[in-house]
CSV table of C-alpha atoms in Angstrom, one decimal:
chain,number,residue,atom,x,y,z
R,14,UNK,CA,81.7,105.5,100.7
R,15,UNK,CA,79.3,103.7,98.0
R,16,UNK,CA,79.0,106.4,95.8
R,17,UNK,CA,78.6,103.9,92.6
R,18,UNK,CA,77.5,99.9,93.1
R,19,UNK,CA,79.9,97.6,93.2
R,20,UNK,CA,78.8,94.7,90.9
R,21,UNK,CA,80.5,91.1,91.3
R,22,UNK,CA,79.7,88.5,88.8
R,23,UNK,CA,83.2,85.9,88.8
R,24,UNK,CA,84.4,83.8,86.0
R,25,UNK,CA,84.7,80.2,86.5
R,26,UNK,CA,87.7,79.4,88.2
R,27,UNK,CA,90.5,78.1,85.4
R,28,UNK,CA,93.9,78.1,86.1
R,29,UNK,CA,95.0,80.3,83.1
R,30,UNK,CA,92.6,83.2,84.1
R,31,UNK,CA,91.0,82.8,87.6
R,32,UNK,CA,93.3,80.1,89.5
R,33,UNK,CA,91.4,80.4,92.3
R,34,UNK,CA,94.6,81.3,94.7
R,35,UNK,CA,94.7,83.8,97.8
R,36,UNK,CA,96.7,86.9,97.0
R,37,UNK,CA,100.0,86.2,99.0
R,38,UNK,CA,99.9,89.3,100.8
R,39,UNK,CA,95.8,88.0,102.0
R,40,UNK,CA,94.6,92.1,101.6
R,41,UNK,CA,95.7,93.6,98.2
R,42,UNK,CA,99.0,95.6,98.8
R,43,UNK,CA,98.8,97.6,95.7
R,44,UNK,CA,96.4,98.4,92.7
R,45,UNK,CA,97.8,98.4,89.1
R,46,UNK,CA,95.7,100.5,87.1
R,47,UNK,CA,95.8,99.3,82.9
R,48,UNK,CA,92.9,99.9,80.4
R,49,UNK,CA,91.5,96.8,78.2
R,50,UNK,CA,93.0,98.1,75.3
R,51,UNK,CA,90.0,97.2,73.4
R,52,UNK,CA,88.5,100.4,72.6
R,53,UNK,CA,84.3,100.2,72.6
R,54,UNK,CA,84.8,97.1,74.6
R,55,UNK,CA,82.5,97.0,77.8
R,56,UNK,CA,82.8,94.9,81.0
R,57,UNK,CA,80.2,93.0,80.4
R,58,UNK,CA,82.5,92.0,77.1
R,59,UNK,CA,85.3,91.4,78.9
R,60,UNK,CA,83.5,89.5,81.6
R,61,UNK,CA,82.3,87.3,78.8
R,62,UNK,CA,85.8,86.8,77.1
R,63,UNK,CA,87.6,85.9,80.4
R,64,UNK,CA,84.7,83.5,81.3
R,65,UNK,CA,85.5,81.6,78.4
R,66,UNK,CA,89.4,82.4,77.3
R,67,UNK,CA,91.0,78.7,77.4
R,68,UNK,CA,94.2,79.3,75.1
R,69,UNK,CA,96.3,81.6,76.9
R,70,UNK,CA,96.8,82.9,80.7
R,71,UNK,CA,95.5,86.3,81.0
R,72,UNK,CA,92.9,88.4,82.8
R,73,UNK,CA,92.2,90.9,85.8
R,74,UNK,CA,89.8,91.5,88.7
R,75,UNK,CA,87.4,94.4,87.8
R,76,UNK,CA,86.5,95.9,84.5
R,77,UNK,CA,85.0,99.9,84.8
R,78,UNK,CA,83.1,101.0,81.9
R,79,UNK,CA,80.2,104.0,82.2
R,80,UNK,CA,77.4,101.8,83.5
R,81,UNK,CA,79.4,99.5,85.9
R,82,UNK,CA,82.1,98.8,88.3
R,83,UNK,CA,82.4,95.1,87.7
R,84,UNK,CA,84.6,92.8,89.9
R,85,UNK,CA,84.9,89.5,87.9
R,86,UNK,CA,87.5,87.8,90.5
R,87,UNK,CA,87.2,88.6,93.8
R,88,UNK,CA,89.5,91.8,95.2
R,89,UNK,CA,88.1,91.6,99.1
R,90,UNK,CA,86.5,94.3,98.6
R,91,UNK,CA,83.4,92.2,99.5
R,92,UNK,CA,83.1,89.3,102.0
R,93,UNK,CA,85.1,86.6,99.8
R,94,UNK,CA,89.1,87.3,99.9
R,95,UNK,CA,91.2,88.6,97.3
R,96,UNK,CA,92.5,86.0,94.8
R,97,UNK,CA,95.1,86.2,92.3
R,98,UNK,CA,94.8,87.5,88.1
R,99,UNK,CA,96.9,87.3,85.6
R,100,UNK,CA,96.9,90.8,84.5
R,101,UNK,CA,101.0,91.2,84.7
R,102,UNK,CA,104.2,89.3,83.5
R,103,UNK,CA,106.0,87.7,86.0
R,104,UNK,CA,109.0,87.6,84.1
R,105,UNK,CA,109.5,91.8,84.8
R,106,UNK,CA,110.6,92.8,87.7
R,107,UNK,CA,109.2,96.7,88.2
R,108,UNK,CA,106.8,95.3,90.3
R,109,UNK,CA,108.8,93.3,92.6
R,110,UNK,CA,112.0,96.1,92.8
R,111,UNK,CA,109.0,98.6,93.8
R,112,UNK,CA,107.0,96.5,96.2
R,113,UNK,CA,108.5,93.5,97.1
R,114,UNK,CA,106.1,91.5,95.4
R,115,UNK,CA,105.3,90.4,92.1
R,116,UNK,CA,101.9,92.2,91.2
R,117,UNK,CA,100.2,89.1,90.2
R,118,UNK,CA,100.5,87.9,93.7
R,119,UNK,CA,99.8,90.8,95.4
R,120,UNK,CA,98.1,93.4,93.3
R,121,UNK,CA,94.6,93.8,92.1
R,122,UNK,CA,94.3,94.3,88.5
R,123,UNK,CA,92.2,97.3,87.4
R,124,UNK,CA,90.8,98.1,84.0
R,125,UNK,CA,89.3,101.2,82.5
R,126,UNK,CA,87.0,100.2,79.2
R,127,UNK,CA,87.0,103.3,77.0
R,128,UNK,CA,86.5,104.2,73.1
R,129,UNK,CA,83.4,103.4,70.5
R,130,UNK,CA,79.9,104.0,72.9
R,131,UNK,CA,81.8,104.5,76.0
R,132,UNK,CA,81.8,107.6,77.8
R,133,UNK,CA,84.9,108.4,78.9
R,134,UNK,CA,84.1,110.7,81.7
R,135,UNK,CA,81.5,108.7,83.0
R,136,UNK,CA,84.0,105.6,82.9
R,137,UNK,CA,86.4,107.5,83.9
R,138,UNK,CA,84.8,109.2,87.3
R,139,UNK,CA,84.1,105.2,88.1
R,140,UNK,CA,87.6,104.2,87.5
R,141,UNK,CA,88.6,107.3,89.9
R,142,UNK,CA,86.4,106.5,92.3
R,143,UNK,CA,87.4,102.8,92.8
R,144,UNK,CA,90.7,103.3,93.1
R,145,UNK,CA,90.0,105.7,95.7
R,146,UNK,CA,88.0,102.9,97.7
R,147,UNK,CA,90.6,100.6,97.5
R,148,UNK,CA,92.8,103.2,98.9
R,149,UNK,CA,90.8,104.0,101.8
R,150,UNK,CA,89.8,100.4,102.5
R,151,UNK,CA,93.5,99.1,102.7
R,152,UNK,CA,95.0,102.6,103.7
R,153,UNK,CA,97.2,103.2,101.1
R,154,UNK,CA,98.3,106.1,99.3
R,155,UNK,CA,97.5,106.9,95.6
R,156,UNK,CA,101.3,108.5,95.0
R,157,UNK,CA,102.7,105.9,96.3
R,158,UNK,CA,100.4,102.4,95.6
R,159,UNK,CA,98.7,103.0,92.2
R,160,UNK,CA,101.4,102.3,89.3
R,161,UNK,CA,100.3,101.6,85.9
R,162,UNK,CA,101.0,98.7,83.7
R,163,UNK,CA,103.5,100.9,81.8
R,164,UNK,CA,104.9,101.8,84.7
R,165,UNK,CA,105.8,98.2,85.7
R,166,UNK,CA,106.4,97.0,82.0
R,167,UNK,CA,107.4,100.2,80.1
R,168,UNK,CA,108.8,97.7,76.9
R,169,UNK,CA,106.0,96.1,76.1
R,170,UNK,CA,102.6,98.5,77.5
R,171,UNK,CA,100.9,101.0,76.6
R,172,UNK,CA,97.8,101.7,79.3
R,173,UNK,CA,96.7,103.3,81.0
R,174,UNK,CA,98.1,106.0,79.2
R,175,UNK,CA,96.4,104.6,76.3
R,176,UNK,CA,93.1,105.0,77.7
R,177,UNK,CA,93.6,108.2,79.5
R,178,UNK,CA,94.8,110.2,76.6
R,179,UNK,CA,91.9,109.6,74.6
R,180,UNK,CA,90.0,111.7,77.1
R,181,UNK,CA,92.7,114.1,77.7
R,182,UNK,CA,94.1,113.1,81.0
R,183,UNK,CA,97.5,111.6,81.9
R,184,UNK,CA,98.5,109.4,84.7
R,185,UNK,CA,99.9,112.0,86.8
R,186,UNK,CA,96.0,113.5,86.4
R,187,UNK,CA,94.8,110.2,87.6
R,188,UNK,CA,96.6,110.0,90.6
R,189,UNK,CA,95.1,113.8,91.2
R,190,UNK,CA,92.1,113.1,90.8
R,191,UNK,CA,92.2,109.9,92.9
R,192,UNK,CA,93.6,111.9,95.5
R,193,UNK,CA,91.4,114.7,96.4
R,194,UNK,CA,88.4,111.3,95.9
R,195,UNK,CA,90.1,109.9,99.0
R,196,UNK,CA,90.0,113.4,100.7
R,197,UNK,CA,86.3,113.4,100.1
R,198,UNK,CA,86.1,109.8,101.1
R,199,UNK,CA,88.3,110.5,104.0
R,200,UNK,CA,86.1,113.5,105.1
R,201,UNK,CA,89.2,116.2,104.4
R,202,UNK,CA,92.5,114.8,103.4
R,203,UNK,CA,93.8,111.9,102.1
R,204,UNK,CA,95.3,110.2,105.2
R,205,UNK,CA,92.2,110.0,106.6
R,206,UNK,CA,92.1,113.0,109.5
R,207,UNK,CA,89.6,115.2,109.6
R,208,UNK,CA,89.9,118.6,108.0
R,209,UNK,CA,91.3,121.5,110.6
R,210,UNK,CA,92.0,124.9,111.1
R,211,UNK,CA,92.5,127.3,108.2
R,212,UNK,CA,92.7,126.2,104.5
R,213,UNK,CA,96.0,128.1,104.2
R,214,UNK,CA,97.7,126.5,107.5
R,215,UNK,CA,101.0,125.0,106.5
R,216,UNK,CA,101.2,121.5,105.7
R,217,UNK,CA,102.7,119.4,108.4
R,218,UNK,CA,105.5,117.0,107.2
R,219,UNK,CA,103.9,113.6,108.4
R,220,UNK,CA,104.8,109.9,108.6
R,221,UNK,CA,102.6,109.4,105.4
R,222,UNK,CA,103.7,111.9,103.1
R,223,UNK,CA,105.8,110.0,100.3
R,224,UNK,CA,109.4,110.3,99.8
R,225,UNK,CA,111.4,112.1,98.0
R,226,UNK,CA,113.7,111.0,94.8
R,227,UNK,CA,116.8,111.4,96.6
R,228,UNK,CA,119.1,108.7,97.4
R,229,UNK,CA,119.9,107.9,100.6
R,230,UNK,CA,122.4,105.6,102.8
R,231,UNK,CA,121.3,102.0,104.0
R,232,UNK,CA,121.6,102.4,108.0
R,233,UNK,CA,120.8,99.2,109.3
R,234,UNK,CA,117.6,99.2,112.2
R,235,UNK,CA,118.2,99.5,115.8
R,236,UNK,CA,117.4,96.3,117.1
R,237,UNK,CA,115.3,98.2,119.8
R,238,UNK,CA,113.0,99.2,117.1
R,239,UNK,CA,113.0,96.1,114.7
R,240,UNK,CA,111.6,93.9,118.2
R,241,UNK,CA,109.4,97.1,119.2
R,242,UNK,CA,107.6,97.0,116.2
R,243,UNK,CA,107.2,93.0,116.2
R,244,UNK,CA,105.9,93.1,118.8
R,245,UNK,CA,103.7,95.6,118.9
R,246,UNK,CA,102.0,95.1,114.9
R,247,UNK,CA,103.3,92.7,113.2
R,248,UNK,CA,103.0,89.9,115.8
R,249,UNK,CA,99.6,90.6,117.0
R,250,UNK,CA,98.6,90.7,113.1
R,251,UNK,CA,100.2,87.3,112.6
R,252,UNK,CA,98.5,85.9,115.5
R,253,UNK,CA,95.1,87.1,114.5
R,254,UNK,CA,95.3,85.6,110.7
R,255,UNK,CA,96.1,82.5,112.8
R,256,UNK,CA,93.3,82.3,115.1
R,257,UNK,CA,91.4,83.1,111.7
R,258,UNK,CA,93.0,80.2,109.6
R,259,UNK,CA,94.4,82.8,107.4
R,260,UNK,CA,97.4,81.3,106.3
R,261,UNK,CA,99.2,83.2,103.4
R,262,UNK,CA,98.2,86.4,105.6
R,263,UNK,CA,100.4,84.8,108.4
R,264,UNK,CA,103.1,84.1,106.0
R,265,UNK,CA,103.3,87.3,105.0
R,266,UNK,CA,103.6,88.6,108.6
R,267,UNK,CA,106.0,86.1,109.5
R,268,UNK,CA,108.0,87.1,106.7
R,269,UNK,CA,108.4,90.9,107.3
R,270,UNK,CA,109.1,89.9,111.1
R,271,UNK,CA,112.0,87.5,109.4
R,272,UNK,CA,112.8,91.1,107.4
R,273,UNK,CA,112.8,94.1,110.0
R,274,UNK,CA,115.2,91.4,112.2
R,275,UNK,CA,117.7,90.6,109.6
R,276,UNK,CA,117.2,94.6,108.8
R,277,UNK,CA,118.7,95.1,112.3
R,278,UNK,CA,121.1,92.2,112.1
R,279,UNK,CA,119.8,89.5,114.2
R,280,UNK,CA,118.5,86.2,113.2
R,281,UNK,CA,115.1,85.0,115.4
R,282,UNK,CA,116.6,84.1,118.2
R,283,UNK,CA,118.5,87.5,118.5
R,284,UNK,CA,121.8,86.2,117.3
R,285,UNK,CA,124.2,88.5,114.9
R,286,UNK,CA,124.3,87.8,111.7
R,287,UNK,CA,127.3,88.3,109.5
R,288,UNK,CA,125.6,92.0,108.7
R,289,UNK,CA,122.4,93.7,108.3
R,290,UNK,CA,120.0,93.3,105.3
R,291,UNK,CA,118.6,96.4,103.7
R,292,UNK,CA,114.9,96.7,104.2
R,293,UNK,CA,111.9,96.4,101.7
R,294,UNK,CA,110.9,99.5,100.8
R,295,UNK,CA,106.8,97.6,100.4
R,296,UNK,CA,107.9,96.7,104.1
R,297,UNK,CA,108.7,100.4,104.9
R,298,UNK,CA,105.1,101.6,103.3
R,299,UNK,CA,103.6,99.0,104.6
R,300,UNK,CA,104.0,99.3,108.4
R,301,UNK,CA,104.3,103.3,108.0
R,302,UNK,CA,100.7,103.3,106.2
R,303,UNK,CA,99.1,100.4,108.0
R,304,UNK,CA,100.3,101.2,112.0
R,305,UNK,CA,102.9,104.2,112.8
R,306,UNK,CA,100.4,106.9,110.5
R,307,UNK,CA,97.7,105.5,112.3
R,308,UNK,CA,99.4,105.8,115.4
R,309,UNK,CA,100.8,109.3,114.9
R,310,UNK,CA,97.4,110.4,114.2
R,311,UNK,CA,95.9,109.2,117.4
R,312,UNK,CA,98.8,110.8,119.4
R,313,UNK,CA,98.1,114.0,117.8
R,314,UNK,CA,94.5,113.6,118.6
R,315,UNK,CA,95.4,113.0,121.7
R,316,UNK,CA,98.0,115.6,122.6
R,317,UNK,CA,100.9,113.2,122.9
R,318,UNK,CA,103.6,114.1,121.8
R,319,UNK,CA,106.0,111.9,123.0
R,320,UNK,CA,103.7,109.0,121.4
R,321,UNK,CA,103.3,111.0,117.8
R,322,UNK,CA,107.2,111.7,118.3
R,323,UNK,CA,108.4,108.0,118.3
R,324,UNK,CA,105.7,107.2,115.9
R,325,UNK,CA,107.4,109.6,113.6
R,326,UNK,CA,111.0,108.6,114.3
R,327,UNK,CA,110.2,105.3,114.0
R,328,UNK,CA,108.7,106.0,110.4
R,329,UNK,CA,112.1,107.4,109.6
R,330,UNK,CA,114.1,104.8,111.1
R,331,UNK,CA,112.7,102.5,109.0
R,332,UNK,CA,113.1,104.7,105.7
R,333,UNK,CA,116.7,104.6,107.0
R,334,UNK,CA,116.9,100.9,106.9
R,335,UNK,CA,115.2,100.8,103.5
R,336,UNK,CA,117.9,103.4,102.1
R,337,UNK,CA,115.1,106.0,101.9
R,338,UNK,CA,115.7,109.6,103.1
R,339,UNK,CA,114.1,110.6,106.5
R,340,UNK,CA,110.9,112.9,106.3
């Protein structure tokens, strides 16, 4: 997976660039990719500005220029947890409609340095490749987990469009290219299964493959499923970041527990409430990508299908619940 070093080197911590906070989601649930806007601007530079930036709140986790991957607060991609940047507004609320989260809280800021000295494509195959090792170390998919800073504040930003177009790619090229990264990263595809059969076999429509545009109808959770699924994932993960003294990661699992049962209309001690709550989509990627994909895989694997089958209706269940269309 290391195909170029990782290099860490953190600012001081400072509350109005490196606060020193836990990401409230504990692992990074998305990756918001911007450029410095600072063209001929390396990370080292930007490592050095952050380090010493006093009169306004700004910055982000890792700068990429064509000599370095530099992580300047800490992402979890190493031993020390992911902590929180500044690197979008709070008051915009892209970020939270789209994930559930406000990116600065739950979103690792990534910047591509470009322009003057810089080589683009150099920088660029760097920038590529750490987003696809994000994505493979927190199973997430680039379609779905890698906006830009535009993206989440069209009125104001400009990258990483900004950036990209000066070496003649777009964002939808990014995302390509990240993509078939993760298939080489993945050894074959970029959910992670091995490469079978012919290269022309149809593609199978799986619990991972993102959605499409179309609305659909809210359809609140079976309670059957919403318990299943507690306690199955999401309890056993809130009981391990317990025994670990990981406490916003427990928050976080207590809270989509709180959300799948009030998606299915019962309050914690199984009580109806007045109605169901539409679902998260963030929730709906996030136990699709982090447990049923896994587990549909290792049924298929495995030659259950019953097993991959409720994996898979489960997955759609909860798309239901989110007012997603089923796949």
């Amino acid at each position: 997976m290391q195909k170029y070093p990782i290099q860490r080197r953190y600012i001081a911590k400072r509350s109005n660039t490196r606060p020193g906070l836990r990401l409230i989601t504990g692992v990074p649930a998305f990756f918001v990719a911007h450029d410095t806007g600072n063209p001929g601007a390396s990370a080292d530079n930007h490592y050095r500005y952050f380090n010493a930036l006093t009169d306004r709140s700004a910055s982000a986790h890792v700068f990429i220029d064509d000599k370095q991957i530099l992580e300047i607060i800490p992402t979890g991609t190493a031993s020390d947890p992911a902590e929180k940047a500044w690197h979008v507004l709070y008051n915009v609320t892209t970020d939270n409609e789209r994930f559930g989260y406000d990116a600065n809280d739950a979103a690792l800021g990534i910047e591509l340095c470009y322009g003057g000295s810089i080589n683009f494509d150099e920088a660029y195959k760097r920038f590529v490749w750490y987003l696809a090792f994000c994505c493979k170390r927190w199973n997430k998919d680039p379609r779905l987990f890698i906006p830009s800073h535009k993206q989440l504040d069209p009125a104001r930003k400009i990258d990483c469009d900004n950036a990209l177009k000066s070496g003649g790619r777009t964002l939808k090229d990014l995302i390509a290219d990240v993509t078939v990264e993760l298939q080489t990263l993945n050894g074959g595809n970029a959910s992670g299964n091995p490469t079978t059969g012919s290269a022309t076999s149809p593609k199978p429509v799986l619990p991972t493959d993102p959605a499409p545009n179309e609305p659909a109808d809210f359809v609140p959770l079976p309670t059957e499923i919403a318990l299943a699924l507690i306690a199955e994932y999401v309890r056993p993960a809130w009981a391990s970041a317990r025994a670990a003294d990981q406490q916003p990661e427990a928050d976080h699992f207590h809270r989509l527990a709180v959300n799948l049962r009030s998606a299915a209309g019962i309050d914690d001690a199984g009580r109806k409430l007045a109605s169901a709550v539409q679902l998260h989509k963030s929730n709906v990627q996030e136990l699709v990508f982090r447990w049923l994909s896994p587990a549909w895989y290792r049924a298929k694997s495995a030659g259950d299908t019953q097993a991959a089958n409720t994996a898979h209706d489960r997955a759609n269940r909860l798309r239901r619940a989110a007012g997603l269309p089923e796949q």
